[in-house]
mmCIF file of C-alpha atoms in Angstrom:
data_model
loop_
_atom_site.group_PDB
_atom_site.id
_atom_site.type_symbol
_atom_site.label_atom_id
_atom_site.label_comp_id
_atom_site.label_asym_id
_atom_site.label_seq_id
_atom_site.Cartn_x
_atom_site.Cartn_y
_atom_site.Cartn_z
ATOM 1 C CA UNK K 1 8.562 -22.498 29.289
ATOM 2 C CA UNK K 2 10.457 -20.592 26.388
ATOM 3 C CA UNK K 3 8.195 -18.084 25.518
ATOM 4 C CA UNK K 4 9.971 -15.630 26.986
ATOM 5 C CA UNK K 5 12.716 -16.181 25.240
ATOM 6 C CA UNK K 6 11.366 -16.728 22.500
ATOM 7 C CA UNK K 7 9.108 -13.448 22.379
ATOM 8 C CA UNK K 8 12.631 -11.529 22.610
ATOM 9 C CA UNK K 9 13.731 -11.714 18.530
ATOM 10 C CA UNK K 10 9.836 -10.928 17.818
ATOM 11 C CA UNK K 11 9.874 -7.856 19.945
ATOM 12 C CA UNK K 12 13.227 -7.004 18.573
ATOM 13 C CA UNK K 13 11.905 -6.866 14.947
ATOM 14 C CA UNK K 14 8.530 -5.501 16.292
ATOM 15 C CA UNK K 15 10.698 -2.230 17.970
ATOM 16 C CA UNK K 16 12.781 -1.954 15.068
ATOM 17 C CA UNK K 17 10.075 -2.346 12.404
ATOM 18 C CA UNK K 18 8.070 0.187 14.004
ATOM 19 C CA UNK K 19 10.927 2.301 14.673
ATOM 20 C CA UNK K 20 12.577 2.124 11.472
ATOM 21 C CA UNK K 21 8.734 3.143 9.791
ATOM 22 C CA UNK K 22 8.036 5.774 11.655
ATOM 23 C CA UNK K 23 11.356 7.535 11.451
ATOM 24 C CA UNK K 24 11.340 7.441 7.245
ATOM 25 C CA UNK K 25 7.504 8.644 7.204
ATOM 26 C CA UNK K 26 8.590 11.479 9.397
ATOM 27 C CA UNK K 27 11.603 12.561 7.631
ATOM 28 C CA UNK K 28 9.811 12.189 4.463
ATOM 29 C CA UNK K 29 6.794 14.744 5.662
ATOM 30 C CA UNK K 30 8.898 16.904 7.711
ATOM 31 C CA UNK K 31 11.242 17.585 4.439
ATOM 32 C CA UNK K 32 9.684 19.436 2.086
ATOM 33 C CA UNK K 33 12.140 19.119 -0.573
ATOM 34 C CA UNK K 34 11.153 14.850 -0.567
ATOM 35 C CA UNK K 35 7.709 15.813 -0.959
ATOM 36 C CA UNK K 36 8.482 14.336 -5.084
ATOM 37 C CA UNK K 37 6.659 10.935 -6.111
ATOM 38 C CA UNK K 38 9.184 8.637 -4.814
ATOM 39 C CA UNK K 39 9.392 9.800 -1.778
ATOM 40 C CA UNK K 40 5.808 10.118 -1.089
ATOM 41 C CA UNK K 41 5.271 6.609 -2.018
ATOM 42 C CA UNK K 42 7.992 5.001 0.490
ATOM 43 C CA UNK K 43 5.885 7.589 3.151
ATOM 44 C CA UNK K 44 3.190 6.044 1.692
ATOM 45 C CA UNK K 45 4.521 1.997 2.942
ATOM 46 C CA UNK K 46 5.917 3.221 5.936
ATOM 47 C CA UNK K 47 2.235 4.373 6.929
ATOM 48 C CA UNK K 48 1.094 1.065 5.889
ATOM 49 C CA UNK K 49 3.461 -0.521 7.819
ATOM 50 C CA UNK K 50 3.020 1.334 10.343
ATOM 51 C CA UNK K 51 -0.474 1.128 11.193
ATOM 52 C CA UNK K 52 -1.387 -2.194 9.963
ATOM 53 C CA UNK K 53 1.714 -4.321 11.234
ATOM 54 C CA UNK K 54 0.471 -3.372 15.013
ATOM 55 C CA UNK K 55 -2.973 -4.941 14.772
ATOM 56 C CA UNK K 56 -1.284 -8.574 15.051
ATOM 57 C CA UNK K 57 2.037 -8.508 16.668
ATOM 58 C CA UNK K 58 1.024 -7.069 19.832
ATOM 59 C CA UNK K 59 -1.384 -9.917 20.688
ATOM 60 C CA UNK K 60 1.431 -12.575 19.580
ATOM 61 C CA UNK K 61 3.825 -10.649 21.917
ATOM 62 C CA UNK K 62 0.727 -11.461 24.646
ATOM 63 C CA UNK K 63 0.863 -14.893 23.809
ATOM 64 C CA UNK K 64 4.396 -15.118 24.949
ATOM 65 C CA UNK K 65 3.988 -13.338 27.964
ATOM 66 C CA UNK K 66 1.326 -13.632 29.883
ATOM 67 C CA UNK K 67 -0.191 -16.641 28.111
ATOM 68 C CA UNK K 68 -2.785 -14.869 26.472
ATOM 69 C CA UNK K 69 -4.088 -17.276 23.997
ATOM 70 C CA UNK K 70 -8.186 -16.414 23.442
ATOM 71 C CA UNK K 71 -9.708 -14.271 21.391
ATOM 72 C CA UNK K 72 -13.500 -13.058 20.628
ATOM 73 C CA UNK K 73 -14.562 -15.093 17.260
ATOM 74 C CA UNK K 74 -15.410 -11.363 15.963
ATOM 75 C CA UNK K 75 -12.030 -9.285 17.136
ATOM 76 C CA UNK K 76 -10.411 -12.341 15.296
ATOM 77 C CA UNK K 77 -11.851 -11.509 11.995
ATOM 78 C CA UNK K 78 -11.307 -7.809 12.609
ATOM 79 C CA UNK K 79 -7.895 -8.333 13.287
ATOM 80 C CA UNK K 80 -7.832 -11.325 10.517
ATOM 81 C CA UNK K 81 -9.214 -8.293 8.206
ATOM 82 C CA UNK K 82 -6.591 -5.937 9.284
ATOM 83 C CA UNK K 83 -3.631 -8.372 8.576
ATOM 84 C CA UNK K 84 -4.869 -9.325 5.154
ATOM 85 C CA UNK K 85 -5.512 -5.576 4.156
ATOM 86 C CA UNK K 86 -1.386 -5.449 4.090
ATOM 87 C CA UNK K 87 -2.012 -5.779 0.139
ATOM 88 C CA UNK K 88 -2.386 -2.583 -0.438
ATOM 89 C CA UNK K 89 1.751 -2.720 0.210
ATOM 90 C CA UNK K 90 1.824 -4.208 -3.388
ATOM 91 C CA UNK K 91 -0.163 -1.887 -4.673
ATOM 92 C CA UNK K 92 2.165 0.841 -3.384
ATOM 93 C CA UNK K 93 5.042 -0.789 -5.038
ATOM 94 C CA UNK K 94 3.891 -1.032 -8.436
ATOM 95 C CA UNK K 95 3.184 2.256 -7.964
ATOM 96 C CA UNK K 96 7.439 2.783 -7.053
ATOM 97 C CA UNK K 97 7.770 0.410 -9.930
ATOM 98 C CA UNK K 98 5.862 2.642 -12.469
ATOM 99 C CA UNK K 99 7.534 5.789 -10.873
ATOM 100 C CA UNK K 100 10.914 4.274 -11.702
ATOM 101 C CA UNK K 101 9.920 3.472 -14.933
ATOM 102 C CA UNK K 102 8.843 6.574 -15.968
ATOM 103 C CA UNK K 103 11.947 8.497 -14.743
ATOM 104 C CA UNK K 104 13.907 6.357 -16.293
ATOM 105 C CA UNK K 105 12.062 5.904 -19.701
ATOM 106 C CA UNK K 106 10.367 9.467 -20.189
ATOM 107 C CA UNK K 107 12.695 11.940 -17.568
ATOM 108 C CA UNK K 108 11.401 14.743 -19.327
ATOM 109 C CA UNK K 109 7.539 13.774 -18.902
ATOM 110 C CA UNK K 110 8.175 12.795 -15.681
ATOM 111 C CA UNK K 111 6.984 16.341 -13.417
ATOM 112 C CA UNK K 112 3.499 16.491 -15.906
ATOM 113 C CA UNK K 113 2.735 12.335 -15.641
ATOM 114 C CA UNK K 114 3.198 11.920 -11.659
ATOM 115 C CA UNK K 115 1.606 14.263 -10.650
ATOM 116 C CA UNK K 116 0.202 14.926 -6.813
ATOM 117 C CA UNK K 117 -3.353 14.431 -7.813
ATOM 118 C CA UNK K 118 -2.715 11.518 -9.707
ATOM 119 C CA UNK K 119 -0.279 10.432 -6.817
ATOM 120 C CA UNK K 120 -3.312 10.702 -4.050
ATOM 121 C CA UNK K 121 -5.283 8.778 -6.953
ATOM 122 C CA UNK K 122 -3.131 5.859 -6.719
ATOM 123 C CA UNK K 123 -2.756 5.850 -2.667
ATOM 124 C CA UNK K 124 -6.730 5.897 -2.443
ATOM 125 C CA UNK K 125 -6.901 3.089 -5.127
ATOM 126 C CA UNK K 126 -4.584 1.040 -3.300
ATOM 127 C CA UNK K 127 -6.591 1.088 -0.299
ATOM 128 C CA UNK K 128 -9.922 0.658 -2.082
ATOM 129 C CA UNK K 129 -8.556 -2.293 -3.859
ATOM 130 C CA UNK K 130 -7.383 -3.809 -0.538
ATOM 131 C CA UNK K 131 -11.036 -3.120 1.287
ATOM 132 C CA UNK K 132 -12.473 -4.940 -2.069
ATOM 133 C CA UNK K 133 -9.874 -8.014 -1.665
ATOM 134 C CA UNK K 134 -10.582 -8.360 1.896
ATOM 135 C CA UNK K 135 -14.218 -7.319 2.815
ATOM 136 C CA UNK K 136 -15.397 -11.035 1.858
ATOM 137 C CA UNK K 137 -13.130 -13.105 4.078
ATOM 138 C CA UNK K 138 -15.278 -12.326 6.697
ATOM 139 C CA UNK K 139 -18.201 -12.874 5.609
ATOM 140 C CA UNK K 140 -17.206 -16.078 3.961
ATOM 141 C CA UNK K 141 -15.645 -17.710 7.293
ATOM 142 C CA UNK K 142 -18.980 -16.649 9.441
ATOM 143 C CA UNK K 143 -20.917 -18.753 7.246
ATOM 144 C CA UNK K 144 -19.247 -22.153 8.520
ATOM 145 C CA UNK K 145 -19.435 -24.353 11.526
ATOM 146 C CA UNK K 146 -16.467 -24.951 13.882
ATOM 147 C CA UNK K 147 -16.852 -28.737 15.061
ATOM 148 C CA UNK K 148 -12.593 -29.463 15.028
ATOM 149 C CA UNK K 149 -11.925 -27.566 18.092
ATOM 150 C CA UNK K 150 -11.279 -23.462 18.573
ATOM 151 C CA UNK K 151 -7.528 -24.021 18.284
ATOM 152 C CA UNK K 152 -5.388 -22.590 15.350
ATOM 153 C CA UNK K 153 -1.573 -23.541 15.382
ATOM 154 C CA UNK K 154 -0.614 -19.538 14.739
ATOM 155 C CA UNK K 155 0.291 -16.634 16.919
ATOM 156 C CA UNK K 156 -2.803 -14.428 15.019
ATOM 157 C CA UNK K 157 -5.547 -14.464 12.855
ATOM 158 C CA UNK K 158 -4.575 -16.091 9.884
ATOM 159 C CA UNK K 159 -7.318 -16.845 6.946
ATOM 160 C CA UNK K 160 -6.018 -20.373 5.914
ATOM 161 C CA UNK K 161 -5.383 -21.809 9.609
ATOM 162 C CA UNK K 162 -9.143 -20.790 10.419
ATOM 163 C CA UNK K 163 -10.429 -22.775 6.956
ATOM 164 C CA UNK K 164 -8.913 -25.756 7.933
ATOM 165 C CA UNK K 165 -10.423 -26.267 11.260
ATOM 166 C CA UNK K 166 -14.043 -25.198 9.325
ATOM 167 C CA UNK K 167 -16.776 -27.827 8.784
ATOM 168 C CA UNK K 168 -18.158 -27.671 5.234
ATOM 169 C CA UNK K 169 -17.076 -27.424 1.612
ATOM 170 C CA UNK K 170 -13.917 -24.634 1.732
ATOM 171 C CA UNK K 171 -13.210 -25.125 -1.846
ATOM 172 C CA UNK K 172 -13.887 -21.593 -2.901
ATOM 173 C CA UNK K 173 -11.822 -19.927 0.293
ATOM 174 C CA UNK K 174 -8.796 -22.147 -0.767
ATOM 175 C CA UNK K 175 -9.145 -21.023 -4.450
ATOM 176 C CA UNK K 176 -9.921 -17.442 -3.135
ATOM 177 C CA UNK K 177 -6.589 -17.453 -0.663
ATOM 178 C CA UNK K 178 -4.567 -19.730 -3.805
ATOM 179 C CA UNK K 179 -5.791 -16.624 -6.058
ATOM 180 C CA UNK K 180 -4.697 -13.516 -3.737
ATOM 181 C CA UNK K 181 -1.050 -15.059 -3.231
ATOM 182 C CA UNK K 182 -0.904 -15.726 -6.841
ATOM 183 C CA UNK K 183 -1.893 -11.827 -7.461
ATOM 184 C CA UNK K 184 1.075 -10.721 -4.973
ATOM 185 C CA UNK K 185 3.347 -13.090 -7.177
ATOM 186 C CA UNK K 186 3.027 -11.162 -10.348
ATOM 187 C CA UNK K 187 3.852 -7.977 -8.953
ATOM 188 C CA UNK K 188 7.836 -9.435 -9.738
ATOM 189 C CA UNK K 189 7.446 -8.771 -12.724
ATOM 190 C CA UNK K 190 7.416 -5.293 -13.108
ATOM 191 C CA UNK K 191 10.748 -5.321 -11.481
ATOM 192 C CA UNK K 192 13.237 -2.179 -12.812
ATOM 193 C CA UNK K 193 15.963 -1.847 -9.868
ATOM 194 C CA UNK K 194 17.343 -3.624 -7.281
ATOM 195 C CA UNK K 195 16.034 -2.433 -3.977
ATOM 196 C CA UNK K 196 12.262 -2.323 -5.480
ATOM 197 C CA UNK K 197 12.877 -5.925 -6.471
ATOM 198 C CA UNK K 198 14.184 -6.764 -3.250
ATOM 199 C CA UNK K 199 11.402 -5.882 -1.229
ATOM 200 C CA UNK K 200 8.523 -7.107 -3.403
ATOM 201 C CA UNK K 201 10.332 -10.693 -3.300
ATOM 202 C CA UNK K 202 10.824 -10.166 0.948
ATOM 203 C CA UNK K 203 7.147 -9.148 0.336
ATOM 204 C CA UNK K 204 5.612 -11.840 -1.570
ATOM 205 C CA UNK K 205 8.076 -15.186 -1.202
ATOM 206 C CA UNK K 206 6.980 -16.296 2.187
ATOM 207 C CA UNK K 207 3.202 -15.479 2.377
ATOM 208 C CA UNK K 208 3.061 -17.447 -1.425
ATOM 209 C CA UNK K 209 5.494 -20.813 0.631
ATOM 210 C CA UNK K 210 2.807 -20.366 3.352
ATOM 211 C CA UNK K 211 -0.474 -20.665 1.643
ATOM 212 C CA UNK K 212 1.228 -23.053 -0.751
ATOM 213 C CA UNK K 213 2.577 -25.110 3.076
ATOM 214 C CA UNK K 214 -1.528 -24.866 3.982
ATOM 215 C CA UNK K 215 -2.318 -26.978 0.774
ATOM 216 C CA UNK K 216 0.392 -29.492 0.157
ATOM 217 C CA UNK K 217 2.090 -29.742 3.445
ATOM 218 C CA UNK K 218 -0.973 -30.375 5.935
ATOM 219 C CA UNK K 219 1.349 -33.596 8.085
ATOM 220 C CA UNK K 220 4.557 -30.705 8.228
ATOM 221 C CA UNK K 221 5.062 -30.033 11.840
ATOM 222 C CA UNK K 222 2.995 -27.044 13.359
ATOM 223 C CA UNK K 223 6.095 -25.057 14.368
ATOM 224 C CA UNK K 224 7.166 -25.013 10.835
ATOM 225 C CA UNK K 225 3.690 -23.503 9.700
ATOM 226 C CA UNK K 226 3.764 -21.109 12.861
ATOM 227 C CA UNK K 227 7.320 -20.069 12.390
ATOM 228 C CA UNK K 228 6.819 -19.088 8.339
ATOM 229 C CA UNK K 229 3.481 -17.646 8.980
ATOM 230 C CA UNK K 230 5.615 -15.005 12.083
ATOM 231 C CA UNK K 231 8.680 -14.369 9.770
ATOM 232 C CA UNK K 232 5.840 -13.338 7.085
ATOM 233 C CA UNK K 233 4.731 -10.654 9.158
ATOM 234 C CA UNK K 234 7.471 -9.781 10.480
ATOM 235 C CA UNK K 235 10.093 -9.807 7.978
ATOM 236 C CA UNK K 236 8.750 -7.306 5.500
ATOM 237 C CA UNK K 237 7.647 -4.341 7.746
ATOM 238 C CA UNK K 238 11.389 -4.813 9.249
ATOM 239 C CA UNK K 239 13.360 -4.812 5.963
ATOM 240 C CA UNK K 240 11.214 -2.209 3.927
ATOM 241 C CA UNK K 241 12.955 1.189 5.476
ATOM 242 C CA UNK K 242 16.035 -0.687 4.889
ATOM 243 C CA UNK K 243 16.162 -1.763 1.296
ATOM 244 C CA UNK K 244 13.367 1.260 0.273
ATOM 245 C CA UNK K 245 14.530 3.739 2.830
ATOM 246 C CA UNK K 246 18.044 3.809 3.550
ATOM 247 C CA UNK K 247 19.075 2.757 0.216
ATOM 248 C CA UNK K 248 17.838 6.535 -0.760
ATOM 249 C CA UNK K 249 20.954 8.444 -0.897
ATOM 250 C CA UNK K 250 18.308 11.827 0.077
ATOM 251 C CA UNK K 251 16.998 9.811 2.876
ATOM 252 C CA UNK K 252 20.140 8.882 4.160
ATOM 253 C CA UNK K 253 21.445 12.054 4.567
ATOM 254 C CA UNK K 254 18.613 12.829 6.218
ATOM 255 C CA UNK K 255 18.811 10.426 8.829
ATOM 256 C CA UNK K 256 22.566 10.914 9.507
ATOM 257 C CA UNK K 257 22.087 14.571 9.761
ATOM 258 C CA UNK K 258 19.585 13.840 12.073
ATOM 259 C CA UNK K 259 22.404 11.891 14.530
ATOM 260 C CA UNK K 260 24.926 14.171 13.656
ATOM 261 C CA UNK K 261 22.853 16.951 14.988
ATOM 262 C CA UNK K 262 21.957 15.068 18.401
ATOM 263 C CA UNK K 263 25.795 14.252 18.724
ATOM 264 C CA UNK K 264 26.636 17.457 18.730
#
């Protein structure tokens, strides 16, 4: 009987996630003068953001409203597929990391070492290394048997909440999911400033206390596994143009121009 009200902070951060996304990759490609590395790679997580964040929310939002809660064993592993492929995010930003690094450390190298091949390089091995990660969860939950019921206690199509209702020895998808959140963990440290540190920790903290939750918590309460398994999708995708975005002196012009011109 509160789902409706409940739905209305997810919704919020859905709209403003989205919206706050699509206006910095915009900006970014309409600008030709923040066509440079940096730039391209925050266009580069807002499209990621963008287009990956939608293939889960908007069937939790159904949930909520019109009580929506089935879904074909199949779409769920496409969408479970989609969700997951959100790695490539990390991938991306190393790749700030390393751009950081090397303006920093070698400013005069920096225009002949990021380079725009190089840069579309690094955008198509992020994705390929996300298809690799993800390609065999799949394939490795089709080969169980469901005999503990259809019901997961999340609001999508999460890999670990499917596992534990499977019938069979799941040994190798816990060490496989264990192994993945462990991967996004290192990422920290190749930290060099403050707003790239900040949003590989609002990145990786969560989804790393959730599959940890999955393992060692299994009596904890379903809401609290539900609850930190939403804020994990949603909290990133919302704070990224923030802390990535915003914090970009260029890109904050840009956007205030951009009011300042409606205004008047």
């Amino acid at each position: 009987h509160l789902h409706v009200w409940i739905s209305i902070p997810f919704c919020s951060a859905y709209t403003l996630a989205l919206l706050g996304n699509c206006t910095l990759f915009f900006i970014i490609q309409a600008d030709a003068a923040l066509h440079e590395p940096m730039y391209l790679f925050l266009a580069m997580l807002a499209a990621i953001d963008s287009v990956l964040f939608p293939s889960s929310v908007p069937q939790m939002l159904a949930i909520f409203w019109f009580r929506d809660q089935e879904i074909n064993f199949y779409a769920f592993l496409v969408q479970m597929f989609f969700l997951h492929s959100s790695i490539m995010e990390l991938a991306v930003l190393l790749a700030m990391v390393f751009d950081r690094y090397v303006a920093i450390c070698k400013p005069l190298h920096y225009s002949t070492i990021l380079t725009g091949p190089l840069i579309t390089k690094i955008g198509l091995a992020a994705m390929t290394r996300a298809v690799t990660l993800m390609t065999p969860l799949p394939f490795l939950l089709r080969r169980f048997h469901y005999c503990r019921g259809p019901v997961i206690a999340h609001c999508y199509c999460e890999h670990m909440a499917v596992v534990r209702l499977a019938f069979g020895d799941t040994r190798f998808n816990n060490i496989y999911g264990i192994v993945l959140a462990s991967q996004e963990a290192h990422y920290k440290d190749f930290g060099t400033c403050v707003s790239h540190i900040g949003a590989i920790l609002a990145f990786y903290t969560l989804p790393v206390i959730s599959s940890v939750m999955h393992r060692v918590a299994r009596q904890a309460a379903p809401h609290v596994h539900i609850l930190l398994a939403n804020f994990y999708l949603l909290f990133p995708p919302m704070v990224n143009p923030i802390i990535c975005g915003v914090k970009t002196k260029q890109i904050r012009e840009r956007v205030l121009g951009l009011f300042l011109r409606k205004d008047v």
